[in-house]
PDB file of C-alpha atoms and ligand atoms in Angstrom:
ATOM      1  CA  MET R   1      -3.947   9.348 -31.867  1.00 32.00           C
ATOM      2  CA  THR R   2      -3.726  12.455 -29.757  1.00 31.00           C
ATOM      3  CA  LEU R   3      -0.213  13.174 -28.712  1.00 32.00           C
ATOM      4  CA  VAL R   4       0.002  14.768 -25.347  1.00 32.00           C
ATOM      5  CA  GLU R   5       3.610  15.637 -26.009  1.00 32.00           C
ATOM      6  CA  ARG R   6       3.111  17.538 -29.223  1.00 31.00           C
ATOM      7  CA  ASP R   7       2.072  20.905 -27.806  1.00 32.00           C
ATOM      8  CA  GLY R   8       4.620  20.874 -25.061  1.00 33.00           C
ATOM      9  CA  GLY R   9       1.972  22.767 -23.132  1.00 34.00           C
ATOM     10  CA  ALA R  10      -1.334  21.958 -21.548  1.00 35.00           C
ATOM     11  CA  ALA R  11      -2.438  18.355 -21.478  1.00 36.00           C
ATOM     12  CA  ARG R  12      -4.625  17.239 -24.302  1.00 36.00           C
ATOM     13  CA  PRO R  13      -6.080  14.076 -22.790  1.00 37.00           C
ATOM     14  CA  GLU R  14      -7.057  11.259 -25.038  1.00 38.00           C
ATOM     15  CA  GLY R  15     -10.679  10.323 -25.513  1.00 37.00           C
ATOM     16  CA  ALA R  16     -12.077   8.241 -22.722  1.00 36.00           C
ATOM     17  CA  GLY R  17     -11.722   4.550 -23.264  1.00 37.00           C
ATOM     18  CA  SER R  18      -8.893   4.889 -25.721  1.00 38.00           C
ATOM     19  CA  ARG R  19      -7.097   1.576 -26.159  1.00 39.00           C
ATOM     20  CA  ASP R  20      -4.262   3.015 -28.171  1.00 40.00           C
ATOM     21  CA  ARG R  21      -1.116   1.685 -26.580  1.00 40.00           C
ATOM     22  CA  THR R  22       1.383   2.949 -29.101  1.00 41.00           C
ATOM     23  CA  HIS R  23       3.874   5.572 -28.122  1.00 43.00           C
ATOM     24  CA  ARG R  24       6.334   7.873 -29.712  1.00 42.00           C
ATOM     25  CA  VAL R  25       9.678   6.331 -30.329  1.00 39.00           C
ATOM     26  CA  SER R  26      13.169   7.601 -30.764  1.00 38.00           C
ATOM     27  CA  GLY R  27      13.467  10.277 -33.387  1.00 39.00           C
ATOM     28  CA  ALA R  28       9.972  11.638 -32.891  1.00 45.00           C
ATOM     29  CA  PRO R  29       9.795  15.221 -34.096  1.00 45.00           C
ATOM     30  CA  ASP R  30       9.503  16.769 -30.668  1.00 69.00           C
ATOM     31  CA  GLY R  31      12.278  14.577 -29.277  1.00 86.00           C
ATOM     32  CA  LEU R  32      10.580  14.182 -25.905  1.00 90.00           C
ATOM     33  CA  ASP R  33      11.400  10.490 -25.594  1.00 91.00           C
ATOM     34  CA  GLU R  34      14.996  11.186 -26.324  1.00 91.00           C
ATOM     35  CA  ARG R  35      15.176  14.071 -23.878  1.00 91.00           C
ATOM     36  CA  LEU R  36      13.574  11.933 -21.186  1.00 92.00           C
ATOM     37  CA  ARG R  37      15.918   9.036 -21.840  1.00 91.00           C
ATOM     38  CA  GLU R  38      18.858  11.320 -21.207  1.00 92.00           C
ATOM     39  CA  PHE R  39      17.811  11.565 -17.573  1.00 93.00           C
ATOM     40  CA  ALA R  40      18.632   7.901 -16.985  1.00 93.00           C
ATOM     41  CA  GLY R  41      21.686   7.680 -14.783  1.00 93.00           C
ATOM     42  CA  ARG R  42      21.603  11.321 -13.696  1.00 94.00           C
ATOM     43  CA  PRO R  43      21.861  11.886  -9.958  1.00 92.00           C
ATOM     44  CA  ALA R  44      18.773  13.032  -8.066  1.00 89.00           C
ATOM     45  CA  VAL R  45      20.560  13.217  -4.716  1.00 88.00           C
ATOM     46  CA  THR R  46      24.307  13.104  -4.195  1.00 88.00           C
ATOM     47  CA  GLY R  47      25.747  12.721  -0.729  1.00 89.00           C
ATOM     48  CA  GLY R  48      22.406  12.828   1.043  1.00 91.00           C
ATOM     49  CA  LEU R  49      22.699  12.774   4.808  1.00 92.00           C
ATOM     50  CA  GLY R  50      20.185  11.083   7.095  1.00 93.00           C
ATOM     51  CA  LYS R  51      18.648  13.654   9.419  1.00 92.00           C
ATOM     52  CA  ASP R  52      19.205  11.374  12.407  1.00 94.00           C
ATOM     53  CA  PRO R  53      21.451   8.406  12.968  1.00 96.00           C
ATOM     54  CA  VAL R  54      19.614   5.101  13.313  1.00 97.00           C
ATOM     55  CA  ASN R  55      18.030   5.322  16.756  1.00 97.00           C
ATOM     56  CA  LEU R  56      15.803   3.402  19.143  1.00 96.00           C
ATOM     57  CA  PRO R  57      13.002   5.987  19.537  1.00 96.00           C
ATOM     58  CA  MET R  58      12.300   6.008  15.791  1.00 97.00           C
ATOM     59  CA  ILE R  59      12.465   2.218  15.742  1.00 97.00           C
ATOM     60  CA  ARG R  60      10.020   2.008  18.639  1.00 97.00           C
ATOM     61  CA  HIS R  61       7.556   4.432  17.006  1.00 96.00           C
ATOM     62  CA  TRP R  62       7.715   2.475  13.775  1.00 96.00           C
ATOM     63  CA  CYS R  63       7.129  -0.847  15.547  1.00 96.00           C
ATOM     64  CA  GLU R  64       4.178   0.601  17.456  1.00 95.00           C
ATOM     65  CA  ALA R  65       2.650   2.046  14.295  1.00 94.00           C
ATOM     66  CA  MET R  66       3.129  -1.277  12.476  1.00 92.00           C
ATOM     67  CA  GLY R  67       2.077  -3.447  15.406  1.00 90.00           C
ATOM     68  CA  ASP R  68       5.378  -5.296  15.110  1.00 91.00           C
ATOM     69  CA  ALA R  69       6.505  -6.730  18.463  1.00 92.00           C
ATOM     70  CA  HIS R  70       9.459  -8.715  17.134  1.00 93.00           C
ATOM     71  CA  PRO R  71      12.116  -8.951  19.881  1.00 94.00           C
ATOM     72  CA  ALA R  72      14.959  -8.246  17.432  1.00 95.00           C
ATOM     73  CA  TYR R  73      13.883  -4.591  17.379  1.00 96.00           C
ATOM     74  CA  ARG R  74      14.192  -4.057  21.147  1.00 93.00           C
ATOM     75  CA  GLY R  75      16.874  -4.033  23.773  1.00 91.00           C
ATOM     76  CA  PRO R  76      20.616  -3.467  23.747  1.00 91.00           C
ATOM     77  CA  GLU R  77      21.206  -5.642  20.661  1.00 94.00           C
ATOM     78  CA  ALA R  78      18.340  -4.109  18.666  1.00 96.00           C
ATOM     79  CA  VAL R  79      18.483  -3.770  14.894  1.00 97.00           C
ATOM     80  CA  ALA R  80      16.155  -1.583  12.856  1.00 97.00           C
ATOM     81  CA  PRO R  81      13.312  -3.267  10.958  1.00 96.00           C
ATOM     82  CA  PRO R  82      14.650  -3.668   7.399  1.00 95.00           C
ATOM     83  CA  THR R  83      11.504  -2.086   5.961  1.00 93.00           C
ATOM     84  CA  MET R  84      12.431   1.187   7.742  1.00 96.00           C
ATOM     85  CA  LEU R  85      15.193   1.633   5.149  1.00 96.00           C
ATOM     86  CA  GLN R  86      13.558   4.623   3.474  1.00 94.00           C
ATOM     87  CA  ALA R  87      12.624   6.248   6.800  1.00 95.00           C
ATOM     88  CA  TRP R  88      16.266   7.061   7.541  1.00 96.00           C
ATOM     89  CA  THR R  89      16.542   9.042   4.290  1.00 94.00           C
ATOM     90  CA  MET R  90      13.331  11.063   4.578  1.00 92.00           C
ATOM     91  CA  GLY R  91      13.397  14.851   4.731  1.00 87.00           C
ATOM     92  CA  GLY R  92      10.589  15.304   7.245  1.00 84.00           C
ATOM     93  CA  LEU R  93       8.412  18.407   7.310  1.00 85.00           C
ATOM     94  CA  SER R  94      11.417  20.667   6.862  1.00 81.00           C
ATOM     95  CA  GLY R  95      12.101  18.970   3.528  1.00 77.00           C
ATOM     96  CA  HIS R  96      15.238  18.154   1.601  1.00 73.00           C
ATOM     97  CA  THR R  97      18.066  20.475   0.748  1.00 72.00           C
ATOM     98  CA  ASP R  98      20.122  17.951  -1.161  1.00 71.00           C
ATOM     99  CA  ARG R  99      18.102  17.411  -4.345  1.00 74.00           C
ATOM    100  CA  SER R 100      19.940  17.824  -7.632  1.00 78.00           C
ATOM    101  CA  SER R 101      18.688  19.987 -10.442  1.00 85.00           C
ATOM    102  CA  ALA R 102      18.107  16.876 -12.598  1.00 89.00           C
ATOM    103  CA  HIS R 103      15.112  15.879 -10.513  1.00 88.00           C
ATOM    104  CA  GLU R 104      13.507  19.325 -10.892  1.00 88.00           C
ATOM    105  CA  GLU R 105      14.333  19.501 -14.592  1.00 92.00           C
ATOM    106  CA  LEU R 106      12.750  16.119 -15.196  1.00 94.00           C
ATOM    107  CA  PHE R 107       9.566  17.026 -13.368  1.00 93.00           C
ATOM    108  CA  ALA R 108       9.359  20.390 -15.145  1.00 93.00           C
ATOM    109  CA  LEU R 109       9.757  18.650 -18.506  1.00 94.00           C
ATOM    110  CA  LEU R 110       7.037  16.127 -17.677  1.00 95.00           C
ATOM    111  CA  ASP R 111       4.712  18.836 -16.330  1.00 94.00           C
ATOM    112  CA  GLY R 112       5.276  20.853 -19.478  1.00 93.00           C
ATOM    113  CA  ALA R 113       4.398  17.845 -21.622  1.00 92.00           C
ATOM    114  CA  GLY R 114       1.036  17.559 -19.855  1.00 93.00           C
ATOM    115  CA  TYR R 115       1.932  14.845 -17.347  1.00 95.00           C
ATOM    116  CA  THR R 116       0.887  17.055 -14.469  1.00 93.00           C
ATOM    117  CA  SER R 117      -0.364  14.459 -11.982  1.00 94.00           C
ATOM    118  CA  VAL R 118       1.682  12.055  -9.959  1.00 94.00           C
ATOM    119  CA  VAL R 119       1.041   8.824  -8.108  1.00 94.00           C
ATOM    120  CA  ALA R 120       3.501   6.519  -6.374  1.00 93.00           C
ATOM    121  CA  THR R 121       3.126   3.027  -7.820  1.00 92.00           C
ATOM    122  CA  ASP R 122       5.536   0.675  -6.076  1.00 91.00           C
ATOM    123  CA  CYS R 123       8.852   0.233  -4.345  1.00 91.00           C
ATOM    124  CA  GLU R 124      11.403  -2.552  -4.094  1.00 92.00           C
ATOM    125  CA  GLN R 125      14.010  -2.839  -1.409  1.00 94.00           C
ATOM    126  CA  GLU R 126      17.089  -4.972  -1.001  1.00 95.00           C
ATOM    127  CA  TYR R 127      18.755  -5.355   2.381  1.00 96.00           C
ATOM    128  CA  LEU R 128      22.470  -6.022   2.531  1.00 96.00           C
ATOM    129  CA  ARG R 129      23.208  -5.573   6.188  1.00 95.00           C
ATOM    130  CA  PRO R 130      21.154  -4.726   9.298  1.00 96.00           C
ATOM    131  CA  LEU R 131      21.003  -1.132  10.484  1.00 97.00           C
ATOM    132  CA  ARG R 132      21.837  -0.609  14.160  1.00 96.00           C
ATOM    133  CA  PRO R 133      21.364   2.329  16.522  1.00 97.00           C
ATOM    134  CA  GLY R 134      24.209   4.766  16.028  1.00 96.00           C
ATOM    135  CA  ASP R 135      24.700   4.058  12.319  1.00 97.00           C
ATOM    136  CA  GLU R 136      25.151   7.316  10.391  1.00 97.00           C
ATOM    137  CA  ILE R 137      23.130   7.224   7.198  1.00 96.00           C
ATOM    138  CA  THR R 138      24.245   8.613   3.860  1.00 96.00           C
ATOM    139  CA  PHE R 139      22.597   8.000   0.529  1.00 95.00           C
ATOM    140  CA  ASP R 140      22.753   8.671  -3.182  1.00 94.00           C
ATOM    141  CA  THR R 141      19.789   8.599  -5.504  1.00 94.00           C
ATOM    142  CA  VAL R 142      19.920   8.208  -9.263  1.00 96.00           C
ATOM    143  CA  ILE R 143      17.154   8.511 -11.805  1.00 96.00           C
ATOM    144  CA  GLU R 144      17.275   4.965 -13.095  1.00 95.00           C
ATOM    145  CA  SER R 145      14.775   5.170 -15.935  1.00 94.00           C
ATOM    146  CA  VAL R 146      11.946   7.132 -17.478  1.00 95.00           C
ATOM    147  CA  SER R 147       9.583   4.854 -19.350  1.00 94.00           C
ATOM    148  CA  ALA R 148       8.080   5.273 -22.758  1.00 93.00           C
ATOM    149  CA  ARG R 149       4.562   6.652 -22.759  1.00 94.00           C
ATOM    150  CA  LYS R 150       2.149   4.142 -21.213  1.00 93.00           C
ATOM    151  CA  THR R 151      -1.610   4.127 -21.153  1.00 92.00           C
ATOM    152  CA  THR R 152      -2.997   3.372 -17.707  1.00 90.00           C
ATOM    153  CA  ALA R 153      -6.417   3.495 -16.074  1.00 87.00           C
ATOM    154  CA  LEU R 154      -5.432   6.854 -14.586  1.00 89.00           C
ATOM    155  CA  GLY R 155      -4.353   8.305 -17.907  1.00 91.00           C
ATOM    156  CA  ALA R 156      -1.351   8.268 -20.226  1.00 93.00           C
ATOM    157  CA  GLY R 157       1.915   8.761 -18.425  1.00 95.00           C
ATOM    158  CA  ARG R 158       5.530   7.921 -17.846  1.00 96.00           C
ATOM    159  CA  PHE R 159       6.949   5.791 -15.076  1.00 96.00           C
ATOM    160  CA  VAL R 160       9.957   7.329 -13.353  1.00 96.00           C
ATOM    161  CA  THR R 161      12.135   4.942 -11.364  1.00 96.00           C
ATOM    162  CA  THR R 162      14.735   6.153  -8.911  1.00 95.00           C
ATOM    163  CA  ARG R 163      17.232   4.032  -7.010  1.00 96.00           C
ATOM    164  CA  THR R 164      18.621   5.081  -3.659  1.00 96.00           C
ATOM    165  CA  ASP R 165      21.716   3.404  -2.273  1.00 97.00           C
ATOM    166  CA  VAL R 166      21.647   3.680   1.504  1.00 97.00           C
ATOM    167  CA  ARG R 167      24.920   3.505   3.382  1.00 97.00           C
ATOM    168  CA  ALA R 168      25.547   3.042   7.075  1.00 96.00           C
ATOM    169  CA  ASP R 169      28.898   4.381   8.275  1.00 91.00           C
ATOM    170  CA  GLY R 170      29.972   4.199   4.630  1.00 91.00           C
ATOM    171  CA  ASP R 171      28.952   0.582   3.968  1.00 93.00           C
ATOM    172  CA  LEU R 172      26.189  -0.161   1.491  1.00 96.00           C
ATOM    173  CA  ALA R 173      23.312  -1.352   3.689  1.00 97.00           C
ATOM    174  CA  GLY R 174      20.458  -1.528   1.210  1.00 97.00           C
ATOM    175  CA  THR R 175      18.875  -0.187  -1.935  1.00 97.00           C
ATOM    176  CA  HIS R 176      15.471   1.389  -2.291  1.00 95.00           C
ATOM    177  CA  ARG R 177      13.898   1.519  -5.733  1.00 95.00           C
ATOM    178  CA  PHE R 178      10.916   3.829  -5.987  1.00 94.00           C
ATOM    179  CA  ARG R 179       8.578   4.188  -8.948  1.00 95.00           C
ATOM    180  CA  ILE R 180       6.068   6.890  -9.675  1.00 95.00           C
ATOM    181  CA  LEU R 181       3.723   7.552 -12.562  1.00 96.00           C
ATOM    182  CA  LYS R 182       3.618  11.105 -13.896  1.00 96.00           C
ATOM    183  CA  TYR R 183       0.442  11.228 -15.945  1.00 95.00           C
ATOM    184  CA  ALA R 184      -2.143  13.325 -17.732  1.00 94.00           C
ATOM    185  CA  PRO R 185      -5.436  12.491 -16.012  1.00 88.00           C
ATOM    186  CA  ALA R 186      -7.830  10.610 -18.263  1.00 84.00           C
ATOM    187  CA  VAL R 187     -11.189  12.178 -18.986  1.00 79.00           C
ATOM    188  CA  ARG R 188     -13.816  10.058 -17.278  1.00 71.00           C
ATOM    189  CA  PRO R 189     -17.388   9.534 -18.429  1.00 66.00           C
ATOM    190  CA  PRO R 190     -19.963  11.354 -16.315  1.00 64.00           C
ATOM    191  CA  LYS R 191     -20.724   9.571 -13.083  1.00 61.00           C
ATOM    192  CA  ALA R 192     -24.463   9.499 -13.737  1.00 59.00           C
ATOM    193  CA  ALA R 193     -23.846   6.894 -16.426  1.00 54.00           C
ATOM    194  CA  ALA R 194     -22.023   4.559 -14.044  1.00 58.00           C
ATOM    195  CA  PRO R 195     -23.631   1.150 -13.500  1.00 63.00           C
ATOM    196  CA  ALA R 196     -24.889   0.244 -10.047  1.00 71.00           C
ATOM    197  CA  ALA R 197     -21.892   0.021  -7.763  1.00 84.00           C
ATOM    198  CA  ARG R 198     -20.776  -3.335  -6.436  1.00 89.00           C
ATOM    199  CA  ARG R 199     -19.032  -3.905  -3.174  1.00 90.00           C
ATOM    200  CA  PRO R 200     -15.259  -3.837  -3.548  1.00 90.00           C
ATOM    201  CA  ARG R 201     -13.627  -7.184  -4.299  1.00 92.00           C
ATOM    202  CA  PRO R 202     -11.065  -8.500  -1.822  1.00 92.00           C
ATOM    203  CA  VAL R 203      -7.473  -8.504  -3.014  1.00 90.00           C
ATOM    204  CA  ILE R 204      -6.574 -12.179  -2.766  1.00 92.00           C
ATOM    205  CA  ASN R 205      -2.890 -13.058  -2.772  1.00 91.00           C
ATOM    206  CA  ARG R 206      -0.693 -15.927  -1.654  1.00 90.00           C
ATOM    207  CA  ASP R 207      -0.611 -14.561   1.896  1.00 92.00           C
ATOM    208  CA  ASN R 208      -4.368 -14.540   2.427  1.00 94.00           C
ATOM    209  CA  ALA R 209      -5.755 -17.055  -0.090  1.00 96.00           C
ATOM    210  CA  GLY R 210      -6.333 -19.592   2.709  1.00 97.00           C
ATOM    211  CA  PHE R 211      -8.655 -17.195   4.466  1.00 97.00           C
ATOM    212  CA  TRP R 212     -10.824 -16.783   1.366  1.00 97.00           C
ATOM    213  CA  ASP R 213     -10.788 -20.537   0.730  1.00 97.00           C
ATOM    214  CA  GLY R 214     -12.193 -20.841   4.250  1.00 97.00           C
ATOM    215  CA  VAL R 215     -14.902 -18.279   3.533  1.00 97.00           C
ATOM    216  CA  ALA R 216     -15.904 -20.224   0.421  1.00 96.00           C
ATOM    217  CA  ALA R 217     -16.374 -23.268   2.663  1.00 97.00           C
ATOM    218  CA  HIS R 218     -18.195 -21.179   5.307  1.00 97.00           C
ATOM    219  CA  ARG R 219     -15.341 -21.478   7.751  1.00 97.00           C
ATOM    220  CA  LEU R 220     -13.725 -18.462   9.388  1.00 98.00           C
ATOM    221  CA  LEU R 221     -10.070 -19.423   9.695  1.00 98.00           C
ATOM    222  CA  ILE R 222      -7.589 -17.758  12.041  1.00 98.00           C
ATOM    223  CA  GLN R 223      -3.855 -18.227  11.580  1.00 98.00           C
ATOM    224  CA  ARG R 224      -1.952 -19.832  14.450  1.00 98.00           C
ATOM    225  CA  CYS R 225       1.820 -19.539  14.773  1.00 97.00           C
ATOM    226  CA  GLY R 226       3.560 -22.895  14.376  1.00 97.00           C
ATOM    227  CA  ASP R 227       6.174 -21.972  16.958  1.00 97.00           C
ATOM    228  CA  CYS R 228       4.604 -19.836  19.706  1.00 97.00           C
ATOM    229  CA  ALA R 229       0.940 -20.691  18.941  1.00 97.00           C
ATOM    230  CA  ALA R 230      -0.111 -17.003  18.921  1.00 97.00           C
ATOM    231  CA  LEU R 231      -3.290 -16.442  16.944  1.00 97.00           C
ATOM    232  CA  ARG R 232      -3.292 -13.667  14.376  1.00 96.00           C
ATOM    233  CA  PHE R 233      -5.736 -11.843  12.166  1.00 96.00           C
ATOM    234  CA  PRO R 234      -5.704 -10.528   9.482  1.00 94.00           C
ATOM    235  CA  TRP R 235      -3.601 -13.108   7.699  1.00 96.00           C
ATOM    236  CA  LEU R 236       0.113 -12.355   7.429  1.00 93.00           C
ATOM    237  CA  PRO R 237       3.163 -14.304   6.265  1.00 92.00           C
ATOM    238  CA  GLY R 238       4.886 -14.205   9.654  1.00 93.00           C
ATOM    239  CA  CYS R 239       4.205 -14.108  13.372  1.00 94.00           C
ATOM    240  CA  ALA R 240       4.381 -10.616  14.927  1.00 92.00           C
ATOM    241  CA  ASP R 241       5.260 -12.142  18.304  1.00 93.00           C
ATOM    242  CA  CYS R 242       8.151 -14.430  17.430  1.00 95.00           C
ATOM    243  CA  GLY R 243       8.834 -13.910  13.730  1.00 93.00           C
ATOM    244  CA  SER R 244       8.153 -17.517  12.751  1.00 96.00           C
ATOM    245  CA  ARG R 245       6.820 -18.186   9.294  1.00 95.00           C
ATOM    246  CA  GLU R 246       5.334 -21.560  10.311  1.00 97.00           C
ATOM    247  CA  TRP R 247       1.577 -21.556  10.769  1.00 97.00           C
ATOM    248  CA  ASP R 248      -1.607 -23.533  10.649  1.00 97.00           C
ATOM    249  CA  THR R 249      -5.186 -22.481  11.181  1.00 97.00           C
ATOM    250  CA  VAL R 250      -7.931 -22.800  13.734  1.00 97.00           C
ATOM    251  CA  GLU R 251     -11.566 -22.381  12.853  1.00 98.00           C
ATOM    252  CA  ALA R 252     -13.394 -19.623  14.709  1.00 97.00           C
ATOM    253  CA  SER R 253     -16.376 -20.775  16.718  1.00 97.00           C
ATOM    254  CA  GLY R 254     -18.332 -17.840  15.322  1.00 96.00           C
ATOM    255  CA  ALA R 255     -19.053 -16.238  18.684  1.00 97.00           C
ATOM    256  CA  GLY R 256     -17.876 -12.684  19.277  1.00 97.00           C
ATOM    257  CA  THR R 257     -18.648  -9.269  20.650  1.00 97.00           C
ATOM    258  CA  VAL R 258     -18.526  -5.760  19.257  1.00 97.00           C
ATOM    259  CA  PHE R 259     -15.197  -4.437  20.516  1.00 97.00           C
ATOM    260  CA  SER R 260     -15.696  -1.053  18.850  1.00 97.00           C
ATOM    261  CA  TYR R 261     -17.502   0.468  15.892  1.00 97.00           C
ATOM    262  CA  VAL R 262     -17.858   3.607  13.829  1.00 96.00           C
ATOM    263  CA  VAL R 263     -20.932   4.922  12.053  1.00 94.00           C
ATOM    264  CA  MET R 264     -20.090   6.125   8.559  1.00 93.00           C
ATOM    265  CA  HIS R 265     -21.876   9.243   7.305  1.00 92.00           C
ATOM    266  CA  HIS R 266     -19.307  10.699   4.962  1.00 88.00           C
ATOM    267  CA  PRO R 267     -17.638  10.399   2.514  1.00 86.00           C
ATOM    268  CA  PRO R 268     -20.205   8.417   0.548  1.00 83.00           C
ATOM    269  CA  PHE R 269     -19.023   5.318  -1.270  1.00 83.00           C
ATOM    270  CA  PRO R 270     -21.146   4.070  -4.163  1.00 83.00           C
ATOM    271  CA  ALA R 271     -21.590   0.502  -2.911  1.00 87.00           C
ATOM    272  CA  PHE R 272     -22.752   1.558   0.563  1.00 89.00           C
ATOM    273  CA  THR R 273     -25.688   3.686   1.667  1.00 88.00           C
ATOM    274  CA  PRO R 274     -24.863   5.880   4.662  1.00 90.00           C
ATOM    275  CA  PRO R 275     -25.270   5.964   7.540  1.00 92.00           C
ATOM    276  CA  TYR R 276     -24.055   2.482   8.375  1.00 92.00           C
ATOM    277  CA  ALA R 277     -22.067   0.882  11.170  1.00 93.00           C
ATOM    278  CA  VAL R 278     -18.646  -0.710  10.679  1.00 94.00           C
ATOM    279  CA  GLY R 279     -17.847  -3.072  13.517  1.00 96.00           C
ATOM    280  CA  LEU R 280     -14.553  -4.153  15.028  1.00 97.00           C
ATOM    281  CA  ILE R 281     -15.495  -7.611  16.227  1.00 97.00           C
ATOM    282  CA  GLU R 282     -13.562  -9.440  18.911  1.00 98.00           C
ATOM    283  CA  LEU R 283     -13.879 -13.150  18.280  1.00 98.00           C
ATOM    284  CA  ALA R 284     -14.187 -15.553  21.193  1.00 97.00           C
ATOM    285  CA  GLU R 285     -10.677 -16.751  20.264  1.00 97.00           C
ATOM    286  CA  GLY R 286      -9.311 -13.258  21.033  1.00 97.00           C
ATOM    287  CA  VAL R 287      -8.442 -11.848  17.609  1.00 97.00           C
ATOM    288  CA  ARG R 288     -10.355  -8.926  16.115  1.00 97.00           C
ATOM    289  CA  MET R 289     -11.685  -8.316  12.642  1.00 97.00           C
ATOM    290  CA  ILE R 290     -13.528  -5.541  10.866  1.00 96.00           C
ATOM    291  CA  SER R 291     -16.901  -6.554   9.514  1.00 96.00           C
ATOM    292  CA  ASP R 292     -20.541  -5.671   9.048  1.00 94.00           C
ATOM    293  CA  VAL R 293     -22.858  -5.891  12.026  1.00 94.00           C
ATOM    294  CA  VAL R 294     -26.190  -7.020  10.581  1.00 93.00           C
ATOM    295  CA  GLY R 295     -29.649  -7.504  12.021  1.00 93.00           C
ATOM    296  CA  VAL R 296     -29.601  -4.261  13.985  1.00 94.00           C
ATOM    297  CA  PRO R 297     -30.014  -0.589  12.960  1.00 95.00           C
ATOM    298  CA  HIS R 298     -26.741   1.323  12.759  1.00 94.00           C
ATOM    299  CA  ASP R 299     -27.655   3.487  15.751  1.00 94.00           C
ATOM    300  CA  GLU R 300     -28.317   0.515  17.994  1.00 95.00           C
ATOM    301  CA  VAL R 301     -24.894  -1.098  17.639  1.00 96.00           C
ATOM    302  CA  ARG R 302     -23.161  -1.014  21.029  1.00 96.00           C
ATOM    303  CA  ILE R 303     -19.732  -1.914  22.385  1.00 96.00           C
ATOM    304  CA  GLY R 304     -19.917  -5.279  24.102  1.00 97.00           C
ATOM    305  CA  MET R 305     -22.930  -6.411  22.078  1.00 97.00           C
ATOM    306  CA  PRO R 306     -22.776 -10.177  21.464  1.00 97.00           C
ATOM    307  CA  VAL R 307     -22.698 -11.157  17.796  1.00 97.00           C
ATOM    308  CA  ARG R 308     -22.533 -14.391  15.852  1.00 97.00           C
ATOM    309  CA  LEU R 309     -20.823 -15.169  12.569  1.00 97.00           C
ATOM    310  CA  GLU R 310     -22.755 -15.783   9.425  1.00 97.00           C
ATOM    311  CA  PHE R 311     -21.889 -15.638   5.751  1.00 97.00           C
ATOM    312  CA  LEU R 312     -23.497 -13.013   3.552  1.00 95.00           C
ATOM    313  CA  ARG R 313     -23.936 -13.746  -0.137  1.00 95.00           C
ATOM    314  CA  VAL R 314     -23.333 -10.268  -1.617  1.00 92.00           C
ATOM    315  CA  ASP R 315     -23.546 -11.170  -5.310  1.00 92.00           C
ATOM    316  CA  GLU R 316     -22.766 -14.059  -7.618  1.00 92.00           C
ATOM    317  CA  GLU R 317     -19.020 -13.713  -6.979  1.00 92.00           C
ATOM    318  CA  LEU R 318     -18.707 -12.394  -3.478  1.00 95.00           C
ATOM    319  CA  GLU R 319     -19.454 -13.910  -0.112  1.00 96.00           C
ATOM    320  CA  LEU R 320     -18.373 -12.245   3.133  1.00 96.00           C
ATOM    321  CA  PRO R 321     -18.242 -13.157   6.812  1.00 97.00           C
ATOM    322  CA  VAL R 322     -20.529 -10.783   8.753  1.00 96.00           C
ATOM    323  CA  PHE R 323     -21.804 -10.717  12.324  1.00 97.00           C
ATOM    324  CA  ARG R 324     -25.412 -10.779  13.394  1.00 96.00           C
ATOM    325  CA  ALA R 325     -26.387  -8.944  16.551  1.00 94.00           C
ATOM    326  CA  GLY R 326     -27.907 -10.958  19.346  1.00 87.00           C
ATOM    327  CA  GLY R 327     -25.387 -13.729  19.087  1.00 61.00           C
ATOM    328  CA  GLU R 328     -26.491 -15.625  22.168  1.00 56.00           C
ATOM    329  CA  ASP R 329     -29.540 -17.175  20.500  1.00 49.00           C
TER     330      ASP R 329
HETATM  331 ZN1  LIG N 401       4.925 -16.964  16.941  1.00 91.90          ZN
END
């Protein structure tokens, strides 16, 4: 196998399609694994200070950006949305001044070993107590782990996990675990050899599986809150109006209008031939969804145009709800 670590210099990417999942273990001649392991537990930020105390304007901006109208985040008794946890620790455009040298040393070591690219992979948060306007935020971040060498679709790399303990007026309010992949980009086969592109597959999970079950049965299902009866789309675990997690569904009649649209020219995407129109369809029930407008040239799509639901068989696996222009047939 080609060892990216061996040179300690420029990346020497593995051959494309390599399935070699082995990695260097403790005691390897260059000692990289061992040196990386020594970063576990070292502080990345000590005594970090939130740039602003928890405050209503930032909460309001967040809620507007997220489309979250939950009443708990407004008014004199407001709390901050728990998922804002990281926002209170961010450096903003002016950046951080409180990073430790360990963080820089680790990145320099990984860069030097050829893992020059970086991608954020996931985060986990735990909430211990609500944050309220006026809370002063402090935080400490430790490098929790640096993984062994892993082979991924992006290339061989190392996962680096950091854990930030966020405190409000000195009390632990939550933890934020953040994972990145530092990797040596894989060499890809030339694009000309790529097979004909297929439309992207939907990501189906427990929160939206019911929608795709509906599509399979040629029913367009809208979620309805079990408490306040608000309709919502796309599918979500909870109601943005009242926070309830109870819901059932109503079937869309299939009537709608083009609420807005864009015509895509660039960038090109392999499964689609530009220019084409992407419609934001307002269903008769009031919710909106993004979909294809079919049966009309892209330059004749218009706001307010009536459309009607139909199901498009894209390939042997994929069927999609689309909207045909001239819906008042
Ligand atoms: Zn509701």
